[in-house]
Amino acid sequence: MFLTELFSGYKGLLMLTLLMLGIDLFLTRSSISFRSATIWSIFWLALAFLFAGAMYFLWSDLSPASLLSSSEAATAFVTGYLLEKSLSVDNLFVFALIFSQYKVPDKNVPRILMLGILGALILRTLMISVGAPLIAEFHMILYLFGFFLIWTGIKMLHQSQHGQESKCFSDNFTVVFIKRVLRVSPDYSGNKLFIRDDIGILATPMLVVVIVIAMTDVMFALDSIPAIFAVTQEPYLVLAANVFALLGLRSLYFVLGGMLTRFAYLHHTLAFMLCFIGTKMLLIDTPFAIATSMSLGVIITSLVVGIVASIWKRWKLEKMLP
């Protein structure tokens, strides 16, 4: 009973988040091996489903003001978590590109990911705290989100079929603004964000990369947060799903780092999921409304089909090689 009181409500979720961030930072404060990243990825996945189990049995204690039943809350959390996790995998492509463009030393990558994800958590929390009351007050926003998600899915599918040029992150607005406001040193200085010279304080390239990572994740959140609002409008569940999806992203980067190019149908899968969730959002107040449990089944099936199809295509390509 003490633990349910300790971790109930938003204060409890904040305490749990800080605890998990502290554990992750302490145990992976140095370089992260593939084995360690794999273990941690499995740990974060298991922890998310353990949290879903706690919701099923203790939902009335975790969120006393909620009108959802325990089974509805657990199903909505798992659906939202898998949706956010799937969409966040797309971030990893962009993270790898950013690290390459800024020539980030390997030893700096774990700390940059941690600080970037921490910044993204704070910014996403602000977005959810603004979005939830707006949806409650202006229900029509859900329909705007629905059309936006369908448009984003179609755009993603078009880009995956026709290819797209690698984006340059060195001249975007955020970087230009930082360089106008602060002096930036040409070289990295360990994990330091600021250093001092004879003139005064300088920002290091590491600070620039951390901010670019956090802002890039927020841009991705413009897709993922409306998507999860189609699953549930319960702010606690939306926030919890985002927290658990982001916390495992750092370890997942080191697991999938060399395998991202093998997922040939990743963008096709994500495009379908966005279109499906957008359609669910448009049908939310009609007789054809899609149940959350059905959404969970569609998301899991989409992931399985996308992974199997990617493996099959890779196997075919390797078989054709001499």
mmCIF file of C-alpha atoms in Angstrom:
data_model
loop_
_atom_site.group_PDB
_atom_site.id
_atom_site.type_symbol
_atom_site.label_atom_id
_atom_site.label_comp_id
_atom_site.label_asym_id
_atom_site.label_seq_id
_atom_site.Cartn_x
_atom_site.Cartn_y
_atom_site.Cartn_z
ATOM 1 C CA MET A 1 0.000 0.000 0.000
ATOM 2 C CA PHE A 2 2.930 2.328 0.745
ATOM 3 C CA LEU A 3 4.286 1.974 -2.812
ATOM 4 C CA THR A 4 0.912 2.699 -4.413
ATOM 5 C CA GLU A 5 0.612 5.858 -2.333
ATOM 6 C CA LEU A 6 4.206 6.818 -3.130
ATOM 7 C CA PHE A 7 3.849 6.411 -6.923
ATOM 8 C CA SER A 8 0.205 7.480 -7.338
ATOM 9 C CA GLY A 9 -0.823 10.511 -9.405
ATOM 10 C CA TYR A 10 1.415 12.838 -11.365
ATOM 11 C CA LYS A 11 3.809 13.360 -8.459
ATOM 12 C CA GLY A 12 4.270 9.603 -8.254
ATOM 13 C CA LEU A 13 4.893 9.371 -12.013
ATOM 14 C CA LEU A 14 7.461 12.167 -11.695
ATOM 15 C CA MET A 15 9.219 10.342 -8.854
ATOM 16 C CA LEU A 16 9.215 7.093 -10.846
ATOM 17 C CA THR A 17 10.608 8.895 -13.912
ATOM 18 C CA LEU A 18 13.405 10.548 -11.936
ATOM 19 C CA LEU A 19 14.242 7.221 -10.279
ATOM 20 C CA MET A 20 14.460 5.438 -13.644
ATOM 21 C CA LEU A 21 16.517 8.261 -15.169
ATOM 22 C CA GLY A 22 18.913 8.109 -12.226
ATOM 23 C CA ILE A 23 19.333 4.339 -12.508
ATOM 24 C CA ASP A 24 19.884 4.525 -16.267
ATOM 25 C CA LEU A 25 22.422 7.354 -15.956
ATOM 26 C CA PHE A 26 24.346 5.629 -13.142
ATOM 27 C CA LEU A 27 24.576 2.178 -14.712
ATOM 28 C CA THR A 28 25.317 3.400 -18.253
ATOM 29 C CA ARG A 29 27.442 6.444 -17.430
ATOM 30 C CA SER A 30 30.363 5.175 -19.548
ATOM 31 C CA SER A 31 30.402 3.593 -23.008
ATOM 32 C CA ILE A 32 27.510 1.208 -23.721
ATOM 33 C CA SER A 33 28.276 -2.170 -25.258
ATOM 34 C CA PHE A 34 25.863 -4.055 -27.504
ATOM 35 C CA ARG A 35 25.305 -6.647 -24.761
ATOM 36 C CA SER A 36 24.588 -3.999 -22.130
ATOM 37 C CA ALA A 37 22.257 -2.107 -24.479
ATOM 38 C CA THR A 38 20.359 -5.302 -25.290
ATOM 39 C CA ILE A 39 19.891 -6.128 -21.603
ATOM 40 C CA TRP A 40 18.696 -2.604 -20.850
ATOM 41 C CA SER A 41 16.326 -2.582 -23.836
ATOM 42 C CA ILE A 42 14.728 -5.791 -22.574
ATOM 43 C CA PHE A 43 14.611 -4.307 -19.063
ATOM 44 C CA TRP A 44 12.791 -1.140 -20.217
ATOM 45 C CA LEU A 45 10.341 -3.209 -22.274
ATOM 46 C CA ALA A 46 9.634 -5.515 -19.327
ATOM 47 C CA LEU A 47 9.288 -2.534 -16.993
ATOM 48 C CA ALA A 48 6.667 -0.952 -19.272
ATOM 49 C CA PHE A 49 4.580 -4.122 -19.263
ATOM 50 C CA LEU A 50 5.079 -4.466 -15.501
ATOM 51 C CA PHE A 51 3.717 -0.933 -15.176
ATOM 52 C CA ALA A 52 0.742 -1.959 -17.336
ATOM 53 C CA GLY A 53 0.157 -4.873 -14.949
ATOM 54 C CA ALA A 54 0.290 -2.490 -11.986
ATOM 55 C CA MET A 55 -2.318 -0.358 -13.740
ATOM 56 C CA TYR A 56 -4.608 -3.356 -14.161
ATOM 57 C CA PHE A 57 -4.524 -4.199 -10.455
ATOM 58 C CA LEU A 58 -3.950 -0.757 -8.876
ATOM 59 C CA TRP A 59 -5.407 1.764 -11.332
ATOM 60 C CA SER A 60 -7.783 3.343 -8.810
ATOM 61 C CA ASP A 61 -4.765 4.064 -6.562
ATOM 62 C CA LEU A 62 -2.477 5.305 -9.347
ATOM 63 C CA SER A 63 -5.060 7.708 -10.815
ATOM 64 C CA PRO A 64 -7.974 8.109 -8.388
ATOM 65 C CA ALA A 65 -9.748 10.773 -10.492
ATOM 66 C CA SER A 66 -9.871 8.697 -13.692
ATOM 67 C CA LEU A 67 -13.197 7.484 -15.112
ATOM 68 C CA LEU A 68 -11.549 4.548 -16.925
ATOM 69 C CA SER A 69 -11.703 1.004 -15.618
ATOM 70 C CA SER A 70 -8.452 -0.780 -14.812
ATOM 71 C CA SER A 71 -8.630 -2.986 -17.919
ATOM 72 C CA GLU A 72 -9.357 0.022 -20.166
ATOM 73 C CA ALA A 73 -6.436 1.935 -18.665
ATOM 74 C CA ALA A 74 -3.992 -0.965 -19.048
ATOM 75 C CA THR A 75 -5.057 -1.623 -22.653
ATOM 76 C CA ALA A 76 -4.807 2.082 -23.533
ATOM 77 C CA PHE A 77 -1.342 2.343 -21.956
ATOM 78 C CA VAL A 78 0.041 -0.700 -23.813
ATOM 79 C CA THR A 79 -1.452 0.511 -27.111
ATOM 80 C CA GLY A 80 -0.074 4.013 -26.611
ATOM 81 C CA TYR A 81 3.302 2.722 -25.485
ATOM 82 C CA LEU A 82 3.731 0.444 -28.522
ATOM 83 C CA LEU A 83 2.596 3.247 -30.814
ATOM 84 C CA GLU A 84 5.031 5.750 -29.291
ATOM 85 C CA LYS A 85 7.838 3.182 -29.254
ATOM 86 C CA SER A 86 7.312 2.336 -32.923
ATOM 87 C CA LEU A 87 7.256 5.979 -33.978
ATOM 88 C CA SER A 88 10.323 6.736 -31.854
ATOM 89 C CA VAL A 89 12.382 4.156 -33.790
ATOM 90 C CA ASP A 90 12.210 6.574 -36.717
ATOM 91 C CA ASN A 91 14.030 9.091 -34.491
ATOM 92 C CA LEU A 92 17.045 6.797 -34.403
ATOM 93 C CA PHE A 93 17.706 7.293 -38.116
ATOM 94 C CA VAL A 94 17.798 11.035 -37.550
ATOM 95 C CA PHE A 95 19.940 10.732 -34.395
ATOM 96 C CA ALA A 96 22.532 8.718 -36.332
ATOM 97 C CA LEU A 97 22.540 11.365 -39.076
ATOM 98 C CA ILE A 98 22.995 14.187 -36.543
ATOM 99 C CA PHE A 99 25.900 12.393 -34.842
ATOM 100 C CA SER A 100 27.518 11.846 -38.224
ATOM 101 C CA GLN A 101 27.130 15.463 -39.379
ATOM 102 C CA TYR A 102 28.504 16.874 -36.125
ATOM 103 C CA LYS A 103 31.280 14.242 -35.916
ATOM 104 C CA VAL A 104 30.302 13.348 -32.355
ATOM 105 C CA PRO A 105 32.925 11.148 -30.605
ATOM 106 C CA ASP A 106 31.550 7.717 -29.657
ATOM 107 C CA LYS A 107 32.290 8.310 -25.973
ATOM 108 C CA ASN A 108 30.015 11.389 -25.974
ATOM 109 C CA VAL A 109 26.984 9.702 -27.573
ATOM 110 C CA PRO A 110 25.482 8.133 -24.376
ATOM 111 C CA ARG A 111 25.527 11.433 -22.480
ATOM 112 C CA ILE A 112 24.140 13.405 -25.443
ATOM 113 C CA LEU A 113 21.277 10.928 -25.812
ATOM 114 C CA MET A 114 20.514 11.151 -22.090
ATOM 115 C CA LEU A 115 20.470 14.960 -22.039
ATOM 116 C CA GLY A 116 18.540 15.136 -25.309
ATOM 117 C CA ILE A 117 15.921 12.674 -24.082
ATOM 118 C CA LEU A 118 15.649 14.529 -20.760
ATOM 119 C CA GLY A 119 15.018 17.757 -22.669
ATOM 120 C CA ALA A 120 12.477 15.980 -24.882
ATOM 121 C CA LEU A 121 10.653 14.643 -21.793
ATOM 122 C CA ILE A 122 10.320 18.145 -20.387
ATOM 123 C CA LEU A 123 9.136 19.620 -23.705
ATOM 124 C CA ARG A 124 6.684 16.755 -24.357
ATOM 125 C CA THR A 125 5.260 17.163 -20.857
ATOM 126 C CA LEU A 126 4.590 20.821 -21.639
ATOM 127 C CA MET A 127 2.964 19.871 -24.963
ATOM 128 C CA ILE A 128 0.714 17.277 -23.281
ATOM 129 C CA SER A 129 -0.224 19.659 -20.459
ATOM 130 C CA VAL A 130 -1.363 22.182 -23.085
ATOM 131 C CA GLY A 131 -2.917 19.670 -25.514
ATOM 132 C CA ALA A 132 -5.060 17.723 -23.033
ATOM 133 C CA PRO A 133 -7.092 20.717 -21.765
ATOM 134 C CA LEU A 134 -7.508 22.008 -25.334
ATOM 135 C CA ILE A 135 -8.944 18.653 -26.469
ATOM 136 C CA ALA A 136 -11.247 18.543 -23.445
ATOM 137 C CA GLU A 137 -12.472 22.077 -24.207
ATOM 138 C CA PHE A 138 -12.505 21.940 -28.019
ATOM 139 C CA HIS A 139 -13.383 18.412 -29.138
ATOM 140 C CA MET A 140 -13.064 19.387 -32.821
ATOM 141 C CA ILE A 141 -9.281 19.430 -32.381
ATOM 142 C CA LEU A 142 -9.386 15.617 -32.502
ATOM 143 C CA TYR A 143 -10.654 15.765 -36.081
ATOM 144 C CA LEU A 144 -7.890 18.197 -37.064
ATOM 145 C CA PHE A 145 -5.379 15.795 -35.523
ATOM 146 C CA GLY A 146 -6.955 12.937 -37.477
ATOM 147 C CA PHE A 147 -6.600 14.671 -40.844
ATOM 148 C CA PHE A 148 -3.051 15.745 -39.910
ATOM 149 C CA LEU A 149 -2.008 12.171 -39.067
ATOM 150 C CA ILE A 150 -3.454 10.789 -42.317
ATOM 151 C CA TRP A 151 -1.651 13.510 -44.289
ATOM 152 C CA THR A 152 1.602 12.760 -42.421
ATOM 153 C CA GLY A 153 1.234 9.025 -43.105
ATOM 154 C CA ILE A 154 0.647 9.586 -46.823
ATOM 155 C CA LYS A 155 3.609 11.969 -46.967
ATOM 156 C CA MET A 156 5.843 9.429 -45.178
ATOM 157 C CA LEU A 157 4.768 6.672 -47.579
ATOM 158 C CA HIS A 158 5.483 8.905 -50.589
ATOM 159 C CA GLN A 159 8.941 9.759 -49.250
ATOM 160 C CA SER A 160 9.767 6.111 -48.559
ATOM 161 C CA GLN A 161 8.792 5.137 -52.123
ATOM 162 C CA HIS A 162 10.587 7.969 -53.896
ATOM 163 C CA GLY A 163 13.460 8.449 -51.493
ATOM 164 C CA GLN A 164 14.479 11.682 -49.831
ATOM 165 C CA GLU A 165 17.671 13.652 -49.474
ATOM 166 C CA SER A 166 19.528 13.585 -46.197
ATOM 167 C CA LYS A 167 18.588 16.607 -44.132
ATOM 168 C CA CYS A 168 21.292 19.037 -43.060
ATOM 169 C CA PHE A 169 21.040 19.982 -39.378
ATOM 170 C CA SER A 170 23.963 22.399 -39.288
ATOM 171 C CA ASP A 171 22.049 25.366 -40.712
ATOM 172 C CA ASN A 172 18.596 25.028 -39.141
ATOM 173 C CA PHE A 173 17.030 27.836 -37.120
ATOM 174 C CA THR A 174 17.974 26.393 -33.704
ATOM 175 C CA VAL A 175 21.678 26.080 -34.550
ATOM 176 C CA VAL A 176 21.821 29.517 -36.187
ATOM 177 C CA PHE A 177 20.148 31.060 -33.123
ATOM 178 C CA ILE A 178 22.550 29.362 -30.689
ATOM 179 C CA LYS A 179 25.577 30.546 -32.664
ATOM 180 C CA ARG A 180 24.250 34.098 -32.708
ATOM 181 C CA VAL A 181 23.617 34.163 -28.968
ATOM 182 C CA LEU A 182 26.642 32.159 -27.794
ATOM 183 C CA ARG A 183 30.211 31.682 -28.847
ATOM 184 C CA VAL A 184 30.715 28.036 -29.794
ATOM 185 C CA SER A 185 34.113 26.335 -29.531
ATOM 186 C CA PRO A 186 35.305 24.379 -32.579
ATOM 187 C CA ASP A 187 36.184 21.235 -30.596
ATOM 188 C CA TYR A 188 34.510 18.928 -28.090
ATOM 189 C CA SER A 189 35.740 19.047 -24.496
ATOM 190 C CA GLY A 190 34.711 15.703 -23.032
ATOM 191 C CA ASN A 191 31.113 15.825 -21.810
ATOM 192 C CA LYS A 192 31.234 19.522 -20.971
ATOM 193 C CA LEU A 193 28.486 21.766 -22.328
ATOM 194 C CA PHE A 194 30.382 24.972 -21.525
ATOM 195 C CA ILE A 195 34.062 25.858 -21.212
ATOM 196 C CA ARG A 196 35.929 29.040 -20.355
ATOM 197 C CA ASP A 197 38.683 30.824 -22.247
ATOM 198 C CA ASP A 198 40.476 34.181 -21.813
ATOM 199 C CA ILE A 199 37.443 36.110 -23.096
ATOM 200 C CA GLY A 200 34.683 34.319 -21.215
ATOM 201 C CA ILE A 201 32.311 31.364 -21.476
ATOM 202 C CA LEU A 202 31.938 29.300 -24.658
ATOM 203 C CA ALA A 203 29.381 26.689 -25.560
ATOM 204 C CA THR A 204 30.795 23.412 -26.842
ATOM 205 C CA PRO A 205 29.536 21.534 -29.918
ATOM 206 C CA MET A 206 28.064 19.042 -27.451
ATOM 207 C CA LEU A 207 25.550 21.654 -26.237
ATOM 208 C CA VAL A 208 24.524 22.329 -29.847
ATOM 209 C CA VAL A 209 23.991 18.610 -30.534
ATOM 210 C CA VAL A 210 21.992 18.105 -27.312
ATOM 211 C CA ILE A 211 19.640 20.950 -28.245
ATOM 212 C CA VAL A 212 19.296 19.696 -31.839
ATOM 213 C CA ILE A 213 18.466 16.186 -30.552
ATOM 214 C CA ALA A 214 15.827 17.519 -28.136
ATOM 215 C CA MET A 215 14.235 19.834 -30.710
ATOM 216 C CA THR A 216 14.250 17.096 -33.354
ATOM 217 C CA ASP A 217 12.417 14.795 -30.952
ATOM 218 C CA VAL A 218 9.837 17.499 -30.321
ATOM 219 C CA MET A 219 9.266 17.746 -34.092
ATOM 220 C CA PHE A 220 8.614 13.999 -34.102
ATOM 221 C CA ALA A 221 6.275 14.529 -31.143
ATOM 222 C CA LEU A 222 4.056 16.666 -33.379
ATOM 223 C CA ASP A 223 3.107 13.348 -35.003
ATOM 224 C CA SER A 224 3.246 10.977 -32.057
ATOM 225 C CA ILE A 225 1.400 13.000 -29.420
ATOM 226 C CA PRO A 226 -1.696 13.595 -31.597
ATOM 227 C CA ALA A 227 -1.535 9.872 -32.446
ATOM 228 C CA ILE A 228 -1.673 8.770 -28.827
ATOM 229 C CA PHE A 229 -4.554 11.165 -28.130
ATOM 230 C CA ALA A 230 -6.499 9.016 -30.605
ATOM 231 C CA VAL A 231 -5.893 6.048 -28.288
ATOM 232 C CA THR A 232 -6.780 7.848 -25.052
ATOM 233 C CA GLN A 233 -7.448 11.391 -23.895
ATOM 234 C CA GLU A 234 -6.391 10.486 -20.343
ATOM 235 C CA PRO A 235 -3.403 12.846 -19.726
ATOM 236 C CA TYR A 236 -1.806 10.490 -17.188
ATOM 237 C CA LEU A 237 -1.720 7.615 -19.704
ATOM 238 C CA VAL A 238 -0.477 9.859 -22.519
ATOM 239 C CA LEU A 239 2.365 11.127 -20.349
ATOM 240 C CA ALA A 240 3.231 7.680 -18.945
ATOM 241 C CA ALA A 241 3.390 6.119 -22.435
ATOM 242 C CA ASN A 242 5.724 8.891 -23.602
ATOM 243 C CA VAL A 243 7.938 8.527 -20.539
ATOM 244 C CA PHE A 244 8.403 4.778 -20.960
ATOM 245 C CA ALA A 245 8.887 5.027 -24.740
ATOM 246 C CA LEU A 246 11.588 7.695 -24.397
ATOM 247 C CA LEU A 247 13.423 6.087 -21.469
ATOM 248 C CA GLY A 248 14.237 2.999 -23.512
ATOM 249 C CA LEU A 249 15.254 4.956 -26.595
ATOM 250 C CA ARG A 250 18.885 5.424 -25.572
ATOM 251 C CA SER A 251 19.581 1.718 -25.120
ATOM 252 C CA LEU A 252 17.622 0.905 -28.271
ATOM 253 C CA TYR A 253 19.891 3.217 -30.269
ATOM 254 C CA PHE A 254 22.938 1.099 -29.438
ATOM 255 C CA VAL A 255 21.059 -2.143 -30.159
ATOM 256 C CA LEU A 256 19.749 -1.040 -33.539
ATOM 257 C CA GLY A 257 22.620 1.282 -34.476
ATOM 258 C CA GLY A 258 24.084 -0.999 -37.119
ATOM 259 C CA MET A 259 20.804 -2.580 -38.158
ATOM 260 C CA LEU A 260 18.603 0.433 -38.941
ATOM 261 C CA THR A 261 19.200 0.123 -42.677
ATOM 262 C CA ARG A 262 17.938 -3.481 -42.552
ATOM 263 C CA PHE A 263 14.379 -2.354 -41.728
ATOM 264 C CA ALA A 264 13.350 -1.795 -45.342
ATOM 265 C CA TYR A 265 9.665 -1.477 -44.545
ATOM 266 C CA LEU A 266 9.916 0.642 -41.384
ATOM 267 C CA HIS A 267 8.509 3.781 -42.985
ATOM 268 C CA HIS A 268 5.799 1.817 -44.783
ATOM 269 C CA THR A 269 4.728 0.343 -41.431
ATOM 270 C CA LEU A 270 4.784 3.693 -39.640
ATOM 271 C CA ALA A 271 2.879 5.344 -42.500
ATOM 272 C CA PHE A 272 0.127 2.715 -42.251
ATOM 273 C CA MET A 273 -0.049 3.101 -38.468
ATOM 274 C CA LEU A 274 -0.367 6.900 -38.705
ATOM 275 C CA CYS A 275 -3.142 6.603 -41.313
ATOM 276 C CA PHE A 276 -4.949 3.988 -39.204
ATOM 277 C CA ILE A 277 -4.710 6.080 -36.021
ATOM 278 C CA GLY A 278 -5.838 9.163 -37.955
ATOM 279 C CA THR A 279 -8.858 7.230 -39.233
ATOM 280 C CA LYS A 280 -9.617 6.026 -35.686
ATOM 281 C CA MET A 281 -9.558 9.655 -34.559
ATOM 282 C CA LEU A 282 -12.014 10.709 -37.278
ATOM 283 C CA LEU A 283 -14.406 7.877 -36.368
ATOM 284 C CA ILE A 284 -14.221 8.448 -32.619
ATOM 285 C CA ASP A 285 -17.804 9.787 -32.236
ATOM 286 C CA THR A 286 -19.473 7.657 -34.897
ATOM 287 C CA PRO A 287 -21.129 4.208 -34.803
ATOM 288 C CA PHE A 288 -17.978 2.937 -36.530
ATOM 289 C CA ALA A 289 -15.636 3.972 -33.683
ATOM 290 C CA ILE A 290 -12.647 1.635 -33.390
ATOM 291 C CA ALA A 291 -12.128 0.081 -29.959
ATOM 292 C CA THR A 292 -8.761 0.524 -28.232
ATOM 293 C CA SER A 293 -8.324 -3.260 -28.010
ATOM 294 C CA MET A 294 -8.736 -3.500 -31.795
ATOM 295 C CA SER A 295 -6.207 -0.680 -32.235
ATOM 296 C CA LEU A 296 -3.744 -2.642 -30.096
ATOM 297 C CA GLY A 297 -4.209 -5.704 -32.321
ATOM 298 C CA VAL A 298 -3.714 -3.661 -35.507
ATOM 299 C CA ILE A 299 -0.532 -2.029 -34.169
ATOM 300 C CA ILE A 300 0.996 -5.350 -33.067
ATOM 301 C CA THR A 301 0.055 -6.982 -36.401
ATOM 302 C CA SER A 302 1.538 -4.048 -38.341
ATOM 303 C CA LEU A 303 4.823 -4.304 -36.442
ATOM 304 C CA VAL A 304 5.061 -8.059 -36.952
ATOM 305 C CA VAL A 305 4.264 -7.820 -40.677
ATOM 306 C CA GLY A 306 6.743 -4.947 -41.159
ATOM 307 C CA ILE A 307 9.565 -6.787 -39.370
ATOM 308 C CA VAL A 308 8.926 -10.110 -41.119
ATOM 309 C CA ALA A 309 8.685 -8.404 -44.532
ATOM 310 C CA SER A 310 11.964 -6.545 -43.900
ATOM 311 C CA ILE A 311 13.730 -9.760 -42.875
ATOM 312 C CA TRP A 312 12.338 -11.564 -45.922
ATOM 313 C CA LYS A 313 13.488 -8.787 -48.282
ATOM 314 C CA ARG A 314 16.954 -8.758 -46.704
ATOM 315 C CA TRP A 315 17.153 -12.549 -47.048
ATOM 316 C CA LYS A 316 16.179 -12.335 -50.728
ATOM 317 C CA LEU A 317 18.800 -9.658 -51.431
ATOM 318 C CA GLU A 318 21.531 -11.653 -49.680
ATOM 319 C CA LYS A 319 20.496 -14.794 -51.571
ATOM 320 C CA MET A 320 20.899 -12.955 -54.890
ATOM 321 C CA LEU A 321 24.474 -11.952 -54.078
ATOM 322 C CA PRO A 322 27.183 -14.197 -55.540
#
